[in-house]
Coordinates of C-alpha atoms in Angstrom, one line a residue:
Chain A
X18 CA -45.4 88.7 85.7
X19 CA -47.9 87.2 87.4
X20 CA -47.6 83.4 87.8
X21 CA -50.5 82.3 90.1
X22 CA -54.0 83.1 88.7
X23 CA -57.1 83.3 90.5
X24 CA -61.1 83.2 89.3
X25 CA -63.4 84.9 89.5
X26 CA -61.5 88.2 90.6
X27 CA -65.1 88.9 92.6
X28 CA -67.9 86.7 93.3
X29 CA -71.1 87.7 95.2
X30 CA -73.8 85.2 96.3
X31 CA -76.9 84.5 98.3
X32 CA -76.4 83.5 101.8
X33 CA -76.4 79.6 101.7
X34 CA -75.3 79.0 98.2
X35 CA -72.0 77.5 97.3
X36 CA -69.0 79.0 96.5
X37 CA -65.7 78.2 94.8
X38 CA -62.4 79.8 93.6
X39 CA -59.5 78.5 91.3
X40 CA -56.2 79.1 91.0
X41 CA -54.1 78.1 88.3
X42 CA -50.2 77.7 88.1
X43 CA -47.9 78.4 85.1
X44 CA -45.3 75.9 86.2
X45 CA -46.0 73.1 89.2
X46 CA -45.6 74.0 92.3
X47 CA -44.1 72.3 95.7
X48 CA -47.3 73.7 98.2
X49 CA -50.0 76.4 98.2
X50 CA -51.4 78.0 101.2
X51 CA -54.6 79.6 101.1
X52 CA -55.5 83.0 103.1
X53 CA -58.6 84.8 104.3
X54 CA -58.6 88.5 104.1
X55 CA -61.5 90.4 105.7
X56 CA -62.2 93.3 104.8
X57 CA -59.5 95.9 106.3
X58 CA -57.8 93.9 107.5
X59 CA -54.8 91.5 106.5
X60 CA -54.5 87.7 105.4
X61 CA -54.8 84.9 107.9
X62 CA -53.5 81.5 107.2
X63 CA -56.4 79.0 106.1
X64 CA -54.5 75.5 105.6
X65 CA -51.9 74.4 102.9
X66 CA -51.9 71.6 100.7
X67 CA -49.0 69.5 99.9
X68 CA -49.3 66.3 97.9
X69 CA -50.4 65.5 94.7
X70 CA -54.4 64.8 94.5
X71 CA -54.8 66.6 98.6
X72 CA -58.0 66.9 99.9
X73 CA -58.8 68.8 102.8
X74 CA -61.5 69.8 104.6
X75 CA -62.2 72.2 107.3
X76 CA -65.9 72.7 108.0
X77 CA -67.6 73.9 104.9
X78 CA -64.5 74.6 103.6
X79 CA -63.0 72.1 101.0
X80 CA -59.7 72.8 99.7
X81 CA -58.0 70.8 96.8
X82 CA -54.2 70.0 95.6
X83 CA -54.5 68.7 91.4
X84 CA -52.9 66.0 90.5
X85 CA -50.3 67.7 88.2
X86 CA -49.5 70.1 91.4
X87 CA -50.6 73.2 89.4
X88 CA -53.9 74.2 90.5
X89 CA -56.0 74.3 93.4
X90 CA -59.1 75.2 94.4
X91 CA -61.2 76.8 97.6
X92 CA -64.8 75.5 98.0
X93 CA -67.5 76.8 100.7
X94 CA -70.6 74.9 101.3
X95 CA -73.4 77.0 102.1
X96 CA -71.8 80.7 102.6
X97 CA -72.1 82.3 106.0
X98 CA -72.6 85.8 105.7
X99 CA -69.2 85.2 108.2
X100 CA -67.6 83.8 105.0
X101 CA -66.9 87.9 103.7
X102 CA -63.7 88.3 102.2
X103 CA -60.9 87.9 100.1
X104 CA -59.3 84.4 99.4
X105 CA -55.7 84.4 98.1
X106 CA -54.1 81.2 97.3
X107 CA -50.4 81.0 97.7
X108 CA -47.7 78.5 95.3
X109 CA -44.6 78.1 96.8
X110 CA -41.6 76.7 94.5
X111 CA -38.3 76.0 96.6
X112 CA -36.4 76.9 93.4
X113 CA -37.3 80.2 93.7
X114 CA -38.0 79.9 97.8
X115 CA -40.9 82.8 97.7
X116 CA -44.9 82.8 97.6
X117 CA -46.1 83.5 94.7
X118 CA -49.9 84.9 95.6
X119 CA -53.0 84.2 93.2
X120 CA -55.1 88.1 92.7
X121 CA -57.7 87.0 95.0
X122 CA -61.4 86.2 94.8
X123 CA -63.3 88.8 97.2
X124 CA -67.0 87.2 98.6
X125 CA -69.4 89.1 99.1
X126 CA -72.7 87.4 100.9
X127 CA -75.8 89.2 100.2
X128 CA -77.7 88.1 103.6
Chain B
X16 CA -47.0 86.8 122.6
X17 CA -47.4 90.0 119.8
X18 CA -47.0 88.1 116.4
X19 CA -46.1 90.1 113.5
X20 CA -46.3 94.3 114.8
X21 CA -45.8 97.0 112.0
X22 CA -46.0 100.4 112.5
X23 CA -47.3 103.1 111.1
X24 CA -50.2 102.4 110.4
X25 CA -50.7 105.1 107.9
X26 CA -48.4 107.2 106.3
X27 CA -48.7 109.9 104.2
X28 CA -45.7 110.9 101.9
X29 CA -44.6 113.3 99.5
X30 CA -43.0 112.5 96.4
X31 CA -38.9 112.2 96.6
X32 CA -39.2 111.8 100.3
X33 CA -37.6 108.5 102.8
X34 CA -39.0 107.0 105.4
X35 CA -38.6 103.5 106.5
X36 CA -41.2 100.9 107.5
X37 CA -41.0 99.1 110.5
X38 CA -41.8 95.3 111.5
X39 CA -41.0 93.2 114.2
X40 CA -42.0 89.7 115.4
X41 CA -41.0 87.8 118.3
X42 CA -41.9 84.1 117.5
X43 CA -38.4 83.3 117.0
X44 CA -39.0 82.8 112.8
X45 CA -36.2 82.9 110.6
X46 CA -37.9 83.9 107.5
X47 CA -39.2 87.4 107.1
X48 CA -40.5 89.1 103.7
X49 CA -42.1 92.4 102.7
X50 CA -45.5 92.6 100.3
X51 CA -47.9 95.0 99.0
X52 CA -50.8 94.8 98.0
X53 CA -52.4 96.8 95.4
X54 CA -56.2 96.2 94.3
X55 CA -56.7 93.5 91.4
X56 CA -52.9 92.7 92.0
X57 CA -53.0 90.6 95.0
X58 CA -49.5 90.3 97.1
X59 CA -46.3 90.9 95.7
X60 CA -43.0 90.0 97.1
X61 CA -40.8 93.2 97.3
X62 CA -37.5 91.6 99.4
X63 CA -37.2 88.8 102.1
X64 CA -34.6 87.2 104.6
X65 CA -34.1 83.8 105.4
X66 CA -32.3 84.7 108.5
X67 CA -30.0 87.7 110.4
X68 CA -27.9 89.3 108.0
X69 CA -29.1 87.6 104.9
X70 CA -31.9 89.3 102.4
X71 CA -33.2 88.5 99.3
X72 CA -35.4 90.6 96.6
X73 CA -38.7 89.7 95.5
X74 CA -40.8 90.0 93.0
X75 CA -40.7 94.1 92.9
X76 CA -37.5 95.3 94.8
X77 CA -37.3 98.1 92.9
X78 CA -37.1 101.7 95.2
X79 CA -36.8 99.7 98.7
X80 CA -34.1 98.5 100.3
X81 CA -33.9 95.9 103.6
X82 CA -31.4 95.1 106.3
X83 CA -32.0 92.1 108.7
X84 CA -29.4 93.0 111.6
X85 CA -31.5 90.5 114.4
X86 CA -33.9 87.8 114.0
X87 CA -36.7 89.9 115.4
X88 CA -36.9 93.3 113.0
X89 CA -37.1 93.7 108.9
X90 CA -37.1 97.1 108.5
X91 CA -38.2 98.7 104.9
X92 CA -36.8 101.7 103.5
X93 CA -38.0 103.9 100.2
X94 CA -35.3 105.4 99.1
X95 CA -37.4 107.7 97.4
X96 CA -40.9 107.8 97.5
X97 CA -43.2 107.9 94.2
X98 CA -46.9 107.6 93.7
X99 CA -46.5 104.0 92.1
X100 CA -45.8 103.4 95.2
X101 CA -49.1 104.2 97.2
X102 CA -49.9 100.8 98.3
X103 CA -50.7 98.7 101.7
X104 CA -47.7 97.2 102.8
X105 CA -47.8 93.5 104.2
X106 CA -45.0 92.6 106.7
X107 CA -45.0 88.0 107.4
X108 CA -42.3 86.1 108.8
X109 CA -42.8 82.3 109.4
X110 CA -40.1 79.3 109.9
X111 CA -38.3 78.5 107.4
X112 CA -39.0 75.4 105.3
X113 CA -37.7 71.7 105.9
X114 CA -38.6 68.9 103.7
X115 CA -41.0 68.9 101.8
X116 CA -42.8 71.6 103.1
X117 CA -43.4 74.9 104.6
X118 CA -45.2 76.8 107.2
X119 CA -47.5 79.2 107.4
X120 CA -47.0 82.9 106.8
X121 CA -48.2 85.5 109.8
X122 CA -49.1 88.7 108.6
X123 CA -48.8 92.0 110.4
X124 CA -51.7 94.6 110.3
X125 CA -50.2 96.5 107.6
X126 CA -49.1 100.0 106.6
X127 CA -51.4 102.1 104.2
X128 CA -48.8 104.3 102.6
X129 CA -49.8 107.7 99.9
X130 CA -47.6 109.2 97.9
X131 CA -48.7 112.3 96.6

């Protein structure tokens, strides 16, 4: 079954408002990756996260690591109507030495 | 410098037929892996290979099969094509992991398969 989860399944806002996904893990995980999908197209590598407590930030992007290692989240400061998409995020165990992929959180940006 | 190619790009099926799936990538990565992606599902891992001559099954291997004869090609097959699986069908290969960590996946365009 499913062992990333991801929230909200669809968000839409108002260009220049905030926006944030979650994903939460059953069991802790050694990384996540998070991907961009635009529309028709396929998933592009964003950044990955390794150690407890990570913060990164790329832009208006902010991307955290929790401290137990089994959640993360996306934030976007101020949407771009170029932000459109889906955001996956990706746990990788190297017990089981796969991806497991979150359902996704598709943005929409009303301009 | 291609990346990750797949082709067709669409494909239509009937049910009970074979075809197989095609991907290729020429950045020299060991691993390779198969997804598809079906709406409210996200990706799921159907099989994957750490390297020539070794695969692995995923999350939902059922109805495919791989072979990984050279580093560059992962070819999947459908043994037998139903309508569960109509799907897009997400090809990635990356390096494989050392340490602590691991790298980052690069995606093919994807093949839109129907089964009717």
């Amino acid at each position: 079954g499913q062992q990333v989860m991801q929230i909200p399944q669809y968000q839409h806002v108002q260009e220049g408002e905030d926006f944030t996904t979650y994903c939460n893990s059953s069991t802790t995980l050694s990384n996540i990756q998070w991907y961009k999908q635009r529309p028709g197209g396929h998933p592009v590598f964003l950044i990955q996260l390794v150690k407890s407590g990570e913060v990164k930030k790329q832009k208006r992007l902010t991307f955290q690591f929790g401290e137990a290692k089994k959640n993360s989240s996306l934030h976007i400061t101020a949407t771009q109507t170029t932000d459109v998409g889906t955001y996956f995020c990706a746990g990788f165990r190297f017990a089981g030495n796969q991806f497991y992929f979150g359902t996704g959180t598709s943005l929409t940006v009303i301009p | 410098n291609a990346g990750v190619t797949q082709t067709p790009k669409f494909q239509v099926l009937k049910t009970g037929q074979s075809m197989t799936l095609q991907c290729a990538q020429d950045m020299n990565h060991e691993y390779m892996s198969w997804y598809r992606q079906d709406p409210g599902m996200g990706l799921r891992l159907i099989h994957y290979s750490v390297g020539a001559g070794i695969t692995d099954q995923g999350e939902v291997p059922n109805g495919y099969n791989v072979s990984r004869s050279t580093t560059e090609d992962f070819p999947l097959r459908l043994l037998s094509a139903a309508p569960s699986q109509t799907s897009v069908y997400f090809c990635a290969s990356r390096l494989f992991q050392t340490g602590t960590g691991t790298y980052e996946q690069y995606f093919g365009p994807g093949t839109r398969l129907t089964v009717t």
